[in-house]
mmCIF file of C-alpha atoms in Angstrom:
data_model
loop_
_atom_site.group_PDB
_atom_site.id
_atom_site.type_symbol
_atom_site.label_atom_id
_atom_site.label_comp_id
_atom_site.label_asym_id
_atom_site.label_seq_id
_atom_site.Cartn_x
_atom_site.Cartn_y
_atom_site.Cartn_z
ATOM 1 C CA UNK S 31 70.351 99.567 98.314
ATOM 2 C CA UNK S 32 71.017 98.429 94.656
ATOM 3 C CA UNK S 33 73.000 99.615 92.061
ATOM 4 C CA UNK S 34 70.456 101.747 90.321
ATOM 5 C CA UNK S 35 70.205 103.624 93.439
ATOM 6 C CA UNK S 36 73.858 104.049 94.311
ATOM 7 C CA UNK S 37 73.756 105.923 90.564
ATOM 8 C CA UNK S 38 71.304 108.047 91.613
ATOM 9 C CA UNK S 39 72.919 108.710 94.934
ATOM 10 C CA UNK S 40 76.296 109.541 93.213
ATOM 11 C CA UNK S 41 75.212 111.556 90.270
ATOM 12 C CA UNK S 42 73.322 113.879 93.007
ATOM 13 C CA UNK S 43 76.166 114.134 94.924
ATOM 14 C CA UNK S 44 78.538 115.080 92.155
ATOM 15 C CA UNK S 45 76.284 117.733 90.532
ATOM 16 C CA UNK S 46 76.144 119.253 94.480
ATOM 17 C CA UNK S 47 79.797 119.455 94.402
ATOM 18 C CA UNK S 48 79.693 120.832 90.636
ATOM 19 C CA UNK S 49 78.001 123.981 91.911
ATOM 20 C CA UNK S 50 81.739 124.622 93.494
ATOM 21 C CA UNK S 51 83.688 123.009 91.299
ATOM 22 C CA UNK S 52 83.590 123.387 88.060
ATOM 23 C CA UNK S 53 84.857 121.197 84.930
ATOM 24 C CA UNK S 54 85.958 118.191 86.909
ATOM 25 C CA UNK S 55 83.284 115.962 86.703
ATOM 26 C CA UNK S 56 85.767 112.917 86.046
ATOM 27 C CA UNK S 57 87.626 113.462 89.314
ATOM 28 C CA UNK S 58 85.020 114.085 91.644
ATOM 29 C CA UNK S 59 83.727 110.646 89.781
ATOM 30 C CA UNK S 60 86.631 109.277 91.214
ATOM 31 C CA UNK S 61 87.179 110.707 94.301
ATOM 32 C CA UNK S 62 83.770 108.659 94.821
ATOM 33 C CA UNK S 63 84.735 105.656 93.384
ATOM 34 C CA UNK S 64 87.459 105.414 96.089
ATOM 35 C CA UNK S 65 85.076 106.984 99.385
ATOM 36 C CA UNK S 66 82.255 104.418 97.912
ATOM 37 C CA UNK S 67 85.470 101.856 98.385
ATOM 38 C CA UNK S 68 86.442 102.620 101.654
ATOM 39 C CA UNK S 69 89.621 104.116 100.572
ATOM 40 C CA UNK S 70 91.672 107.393 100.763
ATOM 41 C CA UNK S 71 92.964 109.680 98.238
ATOM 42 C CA UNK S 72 95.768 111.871 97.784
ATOM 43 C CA UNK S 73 95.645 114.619 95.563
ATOM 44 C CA UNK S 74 98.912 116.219 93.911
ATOM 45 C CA UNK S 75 99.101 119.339 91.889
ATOM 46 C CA UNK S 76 99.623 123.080 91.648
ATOM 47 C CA UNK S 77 98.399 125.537 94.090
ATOM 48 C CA UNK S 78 95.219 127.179 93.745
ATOM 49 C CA UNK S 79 93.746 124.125 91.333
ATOM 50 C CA UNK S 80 91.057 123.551 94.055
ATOM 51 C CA UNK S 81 92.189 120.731 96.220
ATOM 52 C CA UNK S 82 90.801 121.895 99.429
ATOM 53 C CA UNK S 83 87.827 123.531 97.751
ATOM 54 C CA UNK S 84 86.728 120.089 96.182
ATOM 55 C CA UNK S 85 87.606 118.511 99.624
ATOM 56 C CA UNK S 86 85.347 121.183 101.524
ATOM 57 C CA UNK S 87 82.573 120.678 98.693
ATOM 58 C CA UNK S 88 82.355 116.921 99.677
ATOM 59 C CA UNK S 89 81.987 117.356 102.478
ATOM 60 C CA UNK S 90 79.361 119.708 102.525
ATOM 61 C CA UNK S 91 77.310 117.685 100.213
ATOM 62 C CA UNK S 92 77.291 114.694 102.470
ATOM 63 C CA UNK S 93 76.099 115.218 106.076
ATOM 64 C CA UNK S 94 79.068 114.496 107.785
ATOM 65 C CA UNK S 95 82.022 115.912 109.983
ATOM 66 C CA UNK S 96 84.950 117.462 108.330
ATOM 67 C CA UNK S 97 88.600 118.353 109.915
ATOM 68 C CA UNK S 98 90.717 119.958 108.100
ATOM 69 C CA UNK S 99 94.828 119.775 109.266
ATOM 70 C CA UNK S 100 97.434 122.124 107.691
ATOM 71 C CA UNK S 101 100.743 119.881 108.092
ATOM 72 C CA UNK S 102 103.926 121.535 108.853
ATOM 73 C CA UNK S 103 107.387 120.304 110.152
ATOM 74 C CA UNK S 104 106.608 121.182 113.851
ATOM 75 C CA UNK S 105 103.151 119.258 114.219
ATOM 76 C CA UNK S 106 103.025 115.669 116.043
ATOM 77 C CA UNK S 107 101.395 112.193 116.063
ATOM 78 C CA UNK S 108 99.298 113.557 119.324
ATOM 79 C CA UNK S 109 98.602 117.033 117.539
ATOM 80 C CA UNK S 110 96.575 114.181 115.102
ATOM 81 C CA UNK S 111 95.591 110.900 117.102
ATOM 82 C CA UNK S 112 94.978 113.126 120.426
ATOM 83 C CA UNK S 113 96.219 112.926 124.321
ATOM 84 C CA UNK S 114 95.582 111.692 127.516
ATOM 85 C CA UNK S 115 95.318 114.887 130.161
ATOM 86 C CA UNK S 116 94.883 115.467 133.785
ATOM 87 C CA UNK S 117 91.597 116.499 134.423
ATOM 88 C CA UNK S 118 91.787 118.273 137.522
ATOM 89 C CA UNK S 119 88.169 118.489 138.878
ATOM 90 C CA UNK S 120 87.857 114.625 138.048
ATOM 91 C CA UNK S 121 91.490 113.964 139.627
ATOM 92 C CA UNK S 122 91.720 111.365 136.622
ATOM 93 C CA UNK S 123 93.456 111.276 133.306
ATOM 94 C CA UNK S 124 90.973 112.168 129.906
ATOM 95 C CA UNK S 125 91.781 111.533 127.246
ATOM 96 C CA UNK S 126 91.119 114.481 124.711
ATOM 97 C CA UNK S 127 90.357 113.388 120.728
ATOM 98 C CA UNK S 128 93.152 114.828 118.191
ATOM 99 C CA UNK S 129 91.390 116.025 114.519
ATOM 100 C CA UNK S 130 91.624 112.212 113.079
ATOM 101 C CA UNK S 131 88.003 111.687 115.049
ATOM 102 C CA UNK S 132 86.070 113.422 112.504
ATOM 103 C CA UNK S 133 83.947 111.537 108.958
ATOM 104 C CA UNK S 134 86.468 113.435 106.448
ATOM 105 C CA UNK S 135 89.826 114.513 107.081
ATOM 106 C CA UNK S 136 91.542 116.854 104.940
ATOM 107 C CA UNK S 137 95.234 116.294 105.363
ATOM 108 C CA UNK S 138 96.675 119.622 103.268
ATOM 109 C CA UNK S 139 100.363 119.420 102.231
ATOM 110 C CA UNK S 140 100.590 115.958 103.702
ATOM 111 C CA UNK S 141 104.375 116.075 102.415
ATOM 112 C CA UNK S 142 105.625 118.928 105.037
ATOM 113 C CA UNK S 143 105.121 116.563 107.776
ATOM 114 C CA UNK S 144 107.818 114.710 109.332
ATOM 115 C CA UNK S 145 107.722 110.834 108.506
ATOM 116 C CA UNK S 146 106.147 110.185 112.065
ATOM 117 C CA UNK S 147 104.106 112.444 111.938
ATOM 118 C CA UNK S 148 102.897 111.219 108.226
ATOM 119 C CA UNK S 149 102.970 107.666 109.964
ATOM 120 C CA UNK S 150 100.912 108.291 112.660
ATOM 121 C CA UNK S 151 97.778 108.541 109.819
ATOM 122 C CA UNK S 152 98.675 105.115 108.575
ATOM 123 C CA UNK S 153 96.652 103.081 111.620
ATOM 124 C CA UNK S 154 93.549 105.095 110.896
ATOM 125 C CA UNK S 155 93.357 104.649 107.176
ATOM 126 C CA UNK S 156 94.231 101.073 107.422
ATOM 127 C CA UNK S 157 92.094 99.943 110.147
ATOM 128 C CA UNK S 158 89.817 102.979 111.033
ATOM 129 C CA UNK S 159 91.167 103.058 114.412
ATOM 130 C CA UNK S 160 93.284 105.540 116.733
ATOM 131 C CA UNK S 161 95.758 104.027 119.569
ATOM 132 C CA UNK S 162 96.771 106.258 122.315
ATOM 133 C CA UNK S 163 98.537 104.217 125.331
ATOM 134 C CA UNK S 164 97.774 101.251 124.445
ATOM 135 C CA UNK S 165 94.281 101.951 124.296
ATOM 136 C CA UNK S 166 92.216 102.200 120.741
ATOM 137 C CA UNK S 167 89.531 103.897 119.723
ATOM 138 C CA UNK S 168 87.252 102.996 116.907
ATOM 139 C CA UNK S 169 86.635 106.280 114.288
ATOM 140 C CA UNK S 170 83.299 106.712 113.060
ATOM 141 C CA UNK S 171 81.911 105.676 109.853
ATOM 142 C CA UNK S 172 82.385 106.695 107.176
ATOM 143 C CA UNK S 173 86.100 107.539 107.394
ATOM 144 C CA UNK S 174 87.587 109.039 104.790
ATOM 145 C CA UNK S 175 91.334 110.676 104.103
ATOM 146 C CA UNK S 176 91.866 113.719 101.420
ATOM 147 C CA UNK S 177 95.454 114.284 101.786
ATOM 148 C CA UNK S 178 96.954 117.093 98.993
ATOM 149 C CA UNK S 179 100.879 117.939 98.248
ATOM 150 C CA UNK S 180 102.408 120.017 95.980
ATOM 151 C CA UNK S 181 104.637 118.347 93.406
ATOM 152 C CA UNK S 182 106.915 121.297 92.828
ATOM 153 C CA UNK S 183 108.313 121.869 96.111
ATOM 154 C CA UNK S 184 111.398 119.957 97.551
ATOM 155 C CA UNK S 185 112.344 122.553 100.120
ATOM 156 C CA UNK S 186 111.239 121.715 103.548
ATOM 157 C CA UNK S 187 109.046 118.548 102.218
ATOM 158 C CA UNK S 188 109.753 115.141 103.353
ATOM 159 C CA UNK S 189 108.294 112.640 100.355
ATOM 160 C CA UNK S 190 105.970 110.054 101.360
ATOM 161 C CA UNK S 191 107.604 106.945 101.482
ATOM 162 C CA UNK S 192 106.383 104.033 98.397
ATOM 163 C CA UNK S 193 104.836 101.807 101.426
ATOM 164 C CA UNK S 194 102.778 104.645 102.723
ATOM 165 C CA UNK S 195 102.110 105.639 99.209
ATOM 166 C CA UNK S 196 100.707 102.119 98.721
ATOM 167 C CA UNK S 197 98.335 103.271 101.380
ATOM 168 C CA UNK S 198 96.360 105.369 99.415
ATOM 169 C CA UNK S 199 93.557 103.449 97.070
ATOM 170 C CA UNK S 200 93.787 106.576 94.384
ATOM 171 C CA UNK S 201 96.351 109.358 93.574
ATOM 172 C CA UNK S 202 94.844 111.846 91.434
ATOM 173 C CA UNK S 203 96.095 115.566 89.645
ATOM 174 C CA UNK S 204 93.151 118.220 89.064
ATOM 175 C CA UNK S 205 95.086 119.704 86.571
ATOM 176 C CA UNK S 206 94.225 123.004 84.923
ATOM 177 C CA UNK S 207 90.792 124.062 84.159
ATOM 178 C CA UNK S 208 89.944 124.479 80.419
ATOM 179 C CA UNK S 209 89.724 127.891 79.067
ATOM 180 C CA UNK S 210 85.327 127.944 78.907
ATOM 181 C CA UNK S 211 85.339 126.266 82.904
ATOM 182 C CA UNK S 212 87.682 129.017 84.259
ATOM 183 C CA UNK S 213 85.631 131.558 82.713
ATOM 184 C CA UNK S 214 82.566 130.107 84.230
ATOM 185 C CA UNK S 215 84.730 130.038 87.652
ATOM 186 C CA UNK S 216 85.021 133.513 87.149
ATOM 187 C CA UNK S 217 81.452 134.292 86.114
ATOM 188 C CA UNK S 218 80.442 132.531 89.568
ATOM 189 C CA UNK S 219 82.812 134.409 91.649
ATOM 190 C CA UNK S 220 80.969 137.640 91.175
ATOM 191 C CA UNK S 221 77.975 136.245 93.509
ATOM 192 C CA UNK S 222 80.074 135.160 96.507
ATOM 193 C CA UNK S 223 81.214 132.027 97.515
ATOM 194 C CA UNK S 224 79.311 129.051 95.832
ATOM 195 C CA UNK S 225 80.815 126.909 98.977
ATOM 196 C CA UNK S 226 78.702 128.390 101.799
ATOM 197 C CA UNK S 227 75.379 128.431 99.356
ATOM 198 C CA UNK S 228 75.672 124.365 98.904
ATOM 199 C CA UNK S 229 73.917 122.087 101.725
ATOM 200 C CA UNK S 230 73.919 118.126 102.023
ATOM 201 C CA UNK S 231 72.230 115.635 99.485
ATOM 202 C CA UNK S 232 73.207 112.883 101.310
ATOM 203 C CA UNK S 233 74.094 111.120 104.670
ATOM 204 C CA UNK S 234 76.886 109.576 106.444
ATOM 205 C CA UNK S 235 74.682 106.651 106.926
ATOM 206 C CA UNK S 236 73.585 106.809 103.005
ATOM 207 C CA UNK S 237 77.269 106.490 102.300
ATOM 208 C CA UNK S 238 77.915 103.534 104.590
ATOM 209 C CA UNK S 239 75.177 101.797 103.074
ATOM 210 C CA UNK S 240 76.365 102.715 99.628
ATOM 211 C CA UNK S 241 79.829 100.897 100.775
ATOM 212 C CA UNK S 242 78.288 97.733 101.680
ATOM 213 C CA UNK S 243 76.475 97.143 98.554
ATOM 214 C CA UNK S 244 79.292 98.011 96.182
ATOM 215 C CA UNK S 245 81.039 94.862 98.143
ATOM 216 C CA UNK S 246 78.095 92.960 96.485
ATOM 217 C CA UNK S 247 78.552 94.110 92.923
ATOM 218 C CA UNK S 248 79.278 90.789 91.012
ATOM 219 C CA UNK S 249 83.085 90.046 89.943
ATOM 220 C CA UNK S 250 83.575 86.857 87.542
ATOM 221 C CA UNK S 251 85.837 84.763 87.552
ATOM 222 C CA UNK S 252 87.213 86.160 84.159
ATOM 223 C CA UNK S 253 87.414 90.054 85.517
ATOM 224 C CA UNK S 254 89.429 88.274 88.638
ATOM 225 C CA UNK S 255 91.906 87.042 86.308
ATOM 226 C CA UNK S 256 92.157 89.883 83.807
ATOM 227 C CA UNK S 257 92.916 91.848 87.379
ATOM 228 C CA UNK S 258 95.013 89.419 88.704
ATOM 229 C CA UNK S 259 96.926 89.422 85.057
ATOM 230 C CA UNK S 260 97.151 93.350 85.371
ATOM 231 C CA UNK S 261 99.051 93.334 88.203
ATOM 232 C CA UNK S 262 101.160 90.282 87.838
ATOM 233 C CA UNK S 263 102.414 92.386 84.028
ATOM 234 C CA UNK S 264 103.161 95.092 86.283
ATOM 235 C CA UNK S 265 105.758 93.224 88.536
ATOM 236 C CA UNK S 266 106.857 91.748 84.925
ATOM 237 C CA UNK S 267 107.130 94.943 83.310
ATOM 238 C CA UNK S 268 110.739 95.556 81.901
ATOM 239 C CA UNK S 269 111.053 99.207 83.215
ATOM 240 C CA UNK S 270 109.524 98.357 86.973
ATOM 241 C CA UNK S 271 111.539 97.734 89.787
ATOM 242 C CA UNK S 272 108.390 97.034 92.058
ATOM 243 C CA UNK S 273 105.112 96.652 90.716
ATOM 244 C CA UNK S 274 101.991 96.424 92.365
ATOM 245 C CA UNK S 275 101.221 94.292 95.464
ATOM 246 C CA UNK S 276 98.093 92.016 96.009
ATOM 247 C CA UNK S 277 96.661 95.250 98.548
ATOM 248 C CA UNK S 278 97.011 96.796 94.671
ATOM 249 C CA UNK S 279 94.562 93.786 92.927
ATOM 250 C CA UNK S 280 92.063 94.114 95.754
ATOM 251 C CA UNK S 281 92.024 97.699 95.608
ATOM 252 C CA UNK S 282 91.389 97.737 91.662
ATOM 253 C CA UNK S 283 88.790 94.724 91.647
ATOM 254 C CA UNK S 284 87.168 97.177 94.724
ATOM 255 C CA UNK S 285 87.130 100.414 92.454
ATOM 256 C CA UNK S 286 86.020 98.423 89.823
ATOM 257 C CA UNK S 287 83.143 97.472 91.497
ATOM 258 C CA UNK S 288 82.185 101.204 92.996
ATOM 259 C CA UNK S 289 82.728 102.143 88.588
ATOM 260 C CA UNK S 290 80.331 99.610 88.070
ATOM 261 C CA UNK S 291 77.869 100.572 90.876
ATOM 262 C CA UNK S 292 77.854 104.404 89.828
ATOM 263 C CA UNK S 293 77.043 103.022 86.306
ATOM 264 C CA UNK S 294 73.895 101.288 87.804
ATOM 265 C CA UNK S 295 75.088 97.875 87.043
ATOM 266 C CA UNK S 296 75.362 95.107 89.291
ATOM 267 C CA UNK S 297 78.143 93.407 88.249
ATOM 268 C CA UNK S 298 82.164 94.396 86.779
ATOM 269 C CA UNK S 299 82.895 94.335 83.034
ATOM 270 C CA UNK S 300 86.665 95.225 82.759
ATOM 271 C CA UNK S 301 85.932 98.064 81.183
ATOM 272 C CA UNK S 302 85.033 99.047 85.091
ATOM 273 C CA UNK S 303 89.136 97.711 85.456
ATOM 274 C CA UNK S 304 90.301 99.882 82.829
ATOM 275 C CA UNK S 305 88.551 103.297 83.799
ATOM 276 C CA UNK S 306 89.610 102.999 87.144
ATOM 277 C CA UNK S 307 93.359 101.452 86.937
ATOM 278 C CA UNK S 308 95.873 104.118 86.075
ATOM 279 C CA UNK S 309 94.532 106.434 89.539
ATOM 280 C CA UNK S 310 94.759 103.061 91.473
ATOM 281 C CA UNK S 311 97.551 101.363 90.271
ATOM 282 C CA UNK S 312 100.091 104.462 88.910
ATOM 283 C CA UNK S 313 101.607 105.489 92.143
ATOM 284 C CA UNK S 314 102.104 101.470 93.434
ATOM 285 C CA UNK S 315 104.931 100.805 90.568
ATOM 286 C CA UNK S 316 108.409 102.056 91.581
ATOM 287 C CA UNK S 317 110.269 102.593 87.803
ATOM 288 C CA UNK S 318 113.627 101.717 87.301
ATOM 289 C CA UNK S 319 116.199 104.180 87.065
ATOM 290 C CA UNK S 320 116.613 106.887 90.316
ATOM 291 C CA UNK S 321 115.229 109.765 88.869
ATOM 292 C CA UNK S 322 112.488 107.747 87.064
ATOM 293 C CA UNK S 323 111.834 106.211 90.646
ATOM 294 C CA UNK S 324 109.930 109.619 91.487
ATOM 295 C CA UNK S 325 108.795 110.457 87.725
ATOM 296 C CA UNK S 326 105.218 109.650 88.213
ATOM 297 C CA UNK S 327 105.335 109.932 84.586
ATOM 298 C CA UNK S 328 107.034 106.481 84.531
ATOM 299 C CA UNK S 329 104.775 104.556 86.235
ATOM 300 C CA UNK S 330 102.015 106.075 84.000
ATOM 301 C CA UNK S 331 103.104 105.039 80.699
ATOM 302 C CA UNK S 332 103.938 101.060 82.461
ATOM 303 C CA UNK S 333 99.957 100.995 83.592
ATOM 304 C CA UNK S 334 99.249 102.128 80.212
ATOM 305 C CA UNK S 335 101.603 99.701 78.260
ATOM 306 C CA UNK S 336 99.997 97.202 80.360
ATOM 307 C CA UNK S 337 96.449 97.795 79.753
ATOM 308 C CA UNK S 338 97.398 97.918 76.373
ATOM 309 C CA UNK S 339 98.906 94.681 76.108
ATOM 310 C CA UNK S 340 96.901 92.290 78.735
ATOM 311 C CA UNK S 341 94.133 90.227 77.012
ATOM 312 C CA UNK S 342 90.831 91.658 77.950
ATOM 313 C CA UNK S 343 87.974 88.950 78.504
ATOM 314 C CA UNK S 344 85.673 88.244 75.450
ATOM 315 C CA UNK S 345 82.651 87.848 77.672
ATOM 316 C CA UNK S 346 81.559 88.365 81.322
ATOM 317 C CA UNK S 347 78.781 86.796 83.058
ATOM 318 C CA UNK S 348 76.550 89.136 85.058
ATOM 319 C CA UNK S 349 75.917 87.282 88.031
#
């Protein structure tokens, strides 16, 4: 699969979500960039903006398995990972799969978890694995985690932590619709739900093979270092207590590359860096200051002082 046809791929899979959702074309965009990347995304905004619709849609337009967890205070690790049983007719322990065996989990209101609970995701995003008594099991492919909060609520939430933050390859808002896209919502609503009239454009195994050729989209030397000098500013930055780690350089050079690949090009320009850094990098800088520590405000306007400031490469090879 080349780059040409990962374009194709994406742009079919995008308009099949756009049948649901409607007037977010840039963050579906991106909620590929990071599946084509092999990472996870968390969505934060208001209720009712369409996190688990978009989620749903996805997941629908690509034949594969989707879970969907409501997290509450009460719900633990095993309720997720799974647990080992007595079977009594086999006089033997079984070991019954938990919801994180699935292609697409949808993790809603991630933040009402306790912090074990939240913790117990962190071996299956990172490795794409599941331990239960010292034995692991190896999740399917593709694996892919949607988790949502809701930024206005404090009561009864516990806050992901920065290092599980870190976790996540994007962290992305839908935001309001504007005024012409939630009258089209509204138009649609009057002929059922556009959800169950969708079917899948694509395959689990299309997807996989979509993530192995992104790993082959050319980087030069030059986009390495304008990356590199991206985050390296960040840690610099005069209003950033912690800036972005080196997992934060791979994942932008890898979103870069999954930009680049839904362009139809096979190698990064850093204009592939710049379209793709404030989702990726935003939520790895921890701002001075303790209420600007969880102002993601702050760490928005560093990313953008950076890209602003970092010399950009004159010219890129291709190859």
């Amino acid at each position: 699969m080349n780059a040409a046809d990962i374009k194709k791929s994406g742009e079919r899979i995008i308009e099949n979500v756009e049948k649901v959702i409607v007037g977010k074309r840039e963050i579906l965009r991106k909620v590929l960039v990071a599946m084509l990347s092999g990472g996870h995304v968390l969505l934060e905004d208001m209720p009712g903006t369409g996190k688990t619709t978009l989620a749903k849609a996805l997941a629908k337009s690509i034949d594969i398995t989707c879970t969907r967890v409501q997290f509450t205070p009460d719900l633990l690790p095993s309720d997720l990972t799974g647990i080992n049983f007595y079977n009594q007719k086999l006089s033997e322990f079984s070991f019954r799969k938990g919801p994180l065996f699935t292609n697409l989990l949808l993790a809603d209101e991630i933040n009402r978890a306790t912090p074990r609970t939240q913790s117990s995701l962190l071996e299956s995003m990172e490795e794409a694995t599941v331990t239960v008594d010292s034995v692991t099991y190896r999740l399917d492919k593709p694996y892919f985690v949607i988790a949502t909060q809701n930024p206005i609520e404090t009561q009864g939430t516990f806050p992901l932590p920065e290092a599980q933050l870190d976790r996540f390859f994007m962290k992305l808002s839908m935001g309001y619709l504007e005024r012409d896209s939630e009258i089209e919502m509204l138009s649609r609503g009057r002929s059922g739900s556009a959800l169950d009239s969708i079917s899948a454009v694509a395959s689990g195994e299309d997807i996989c093979a979509m993530q192995q050729a992104v790993k082959k989209i050319a980087v030069s030397d030059e986009v390495k270092g304008y990356i590199v000098d991206i985050t390296h500013a960040t840690r610099a930055h005069a209003n950033a207590r912690l800036g972005v780690s080196p997992r934060g350089s791979i994942a932008l050079m890898r979103g870069a590359q999954a930009n680049a690949a839904l362009e139809g090009r096979d190698f990064v320009t850093p204009d592939d860096v710049k379209a793709v850094a404030p989702a990726i990098l935003t939520h790895r800088i921890v701002a001075k200051g303790s209420a600007a520590m969880r102002n993601a405000d702050a760490g928005a306007q560093i990313v953008e002082e950076v890209l602003a400031s970092v010399a950009v490469p004159k010219e890129v090879a291709e190859a």
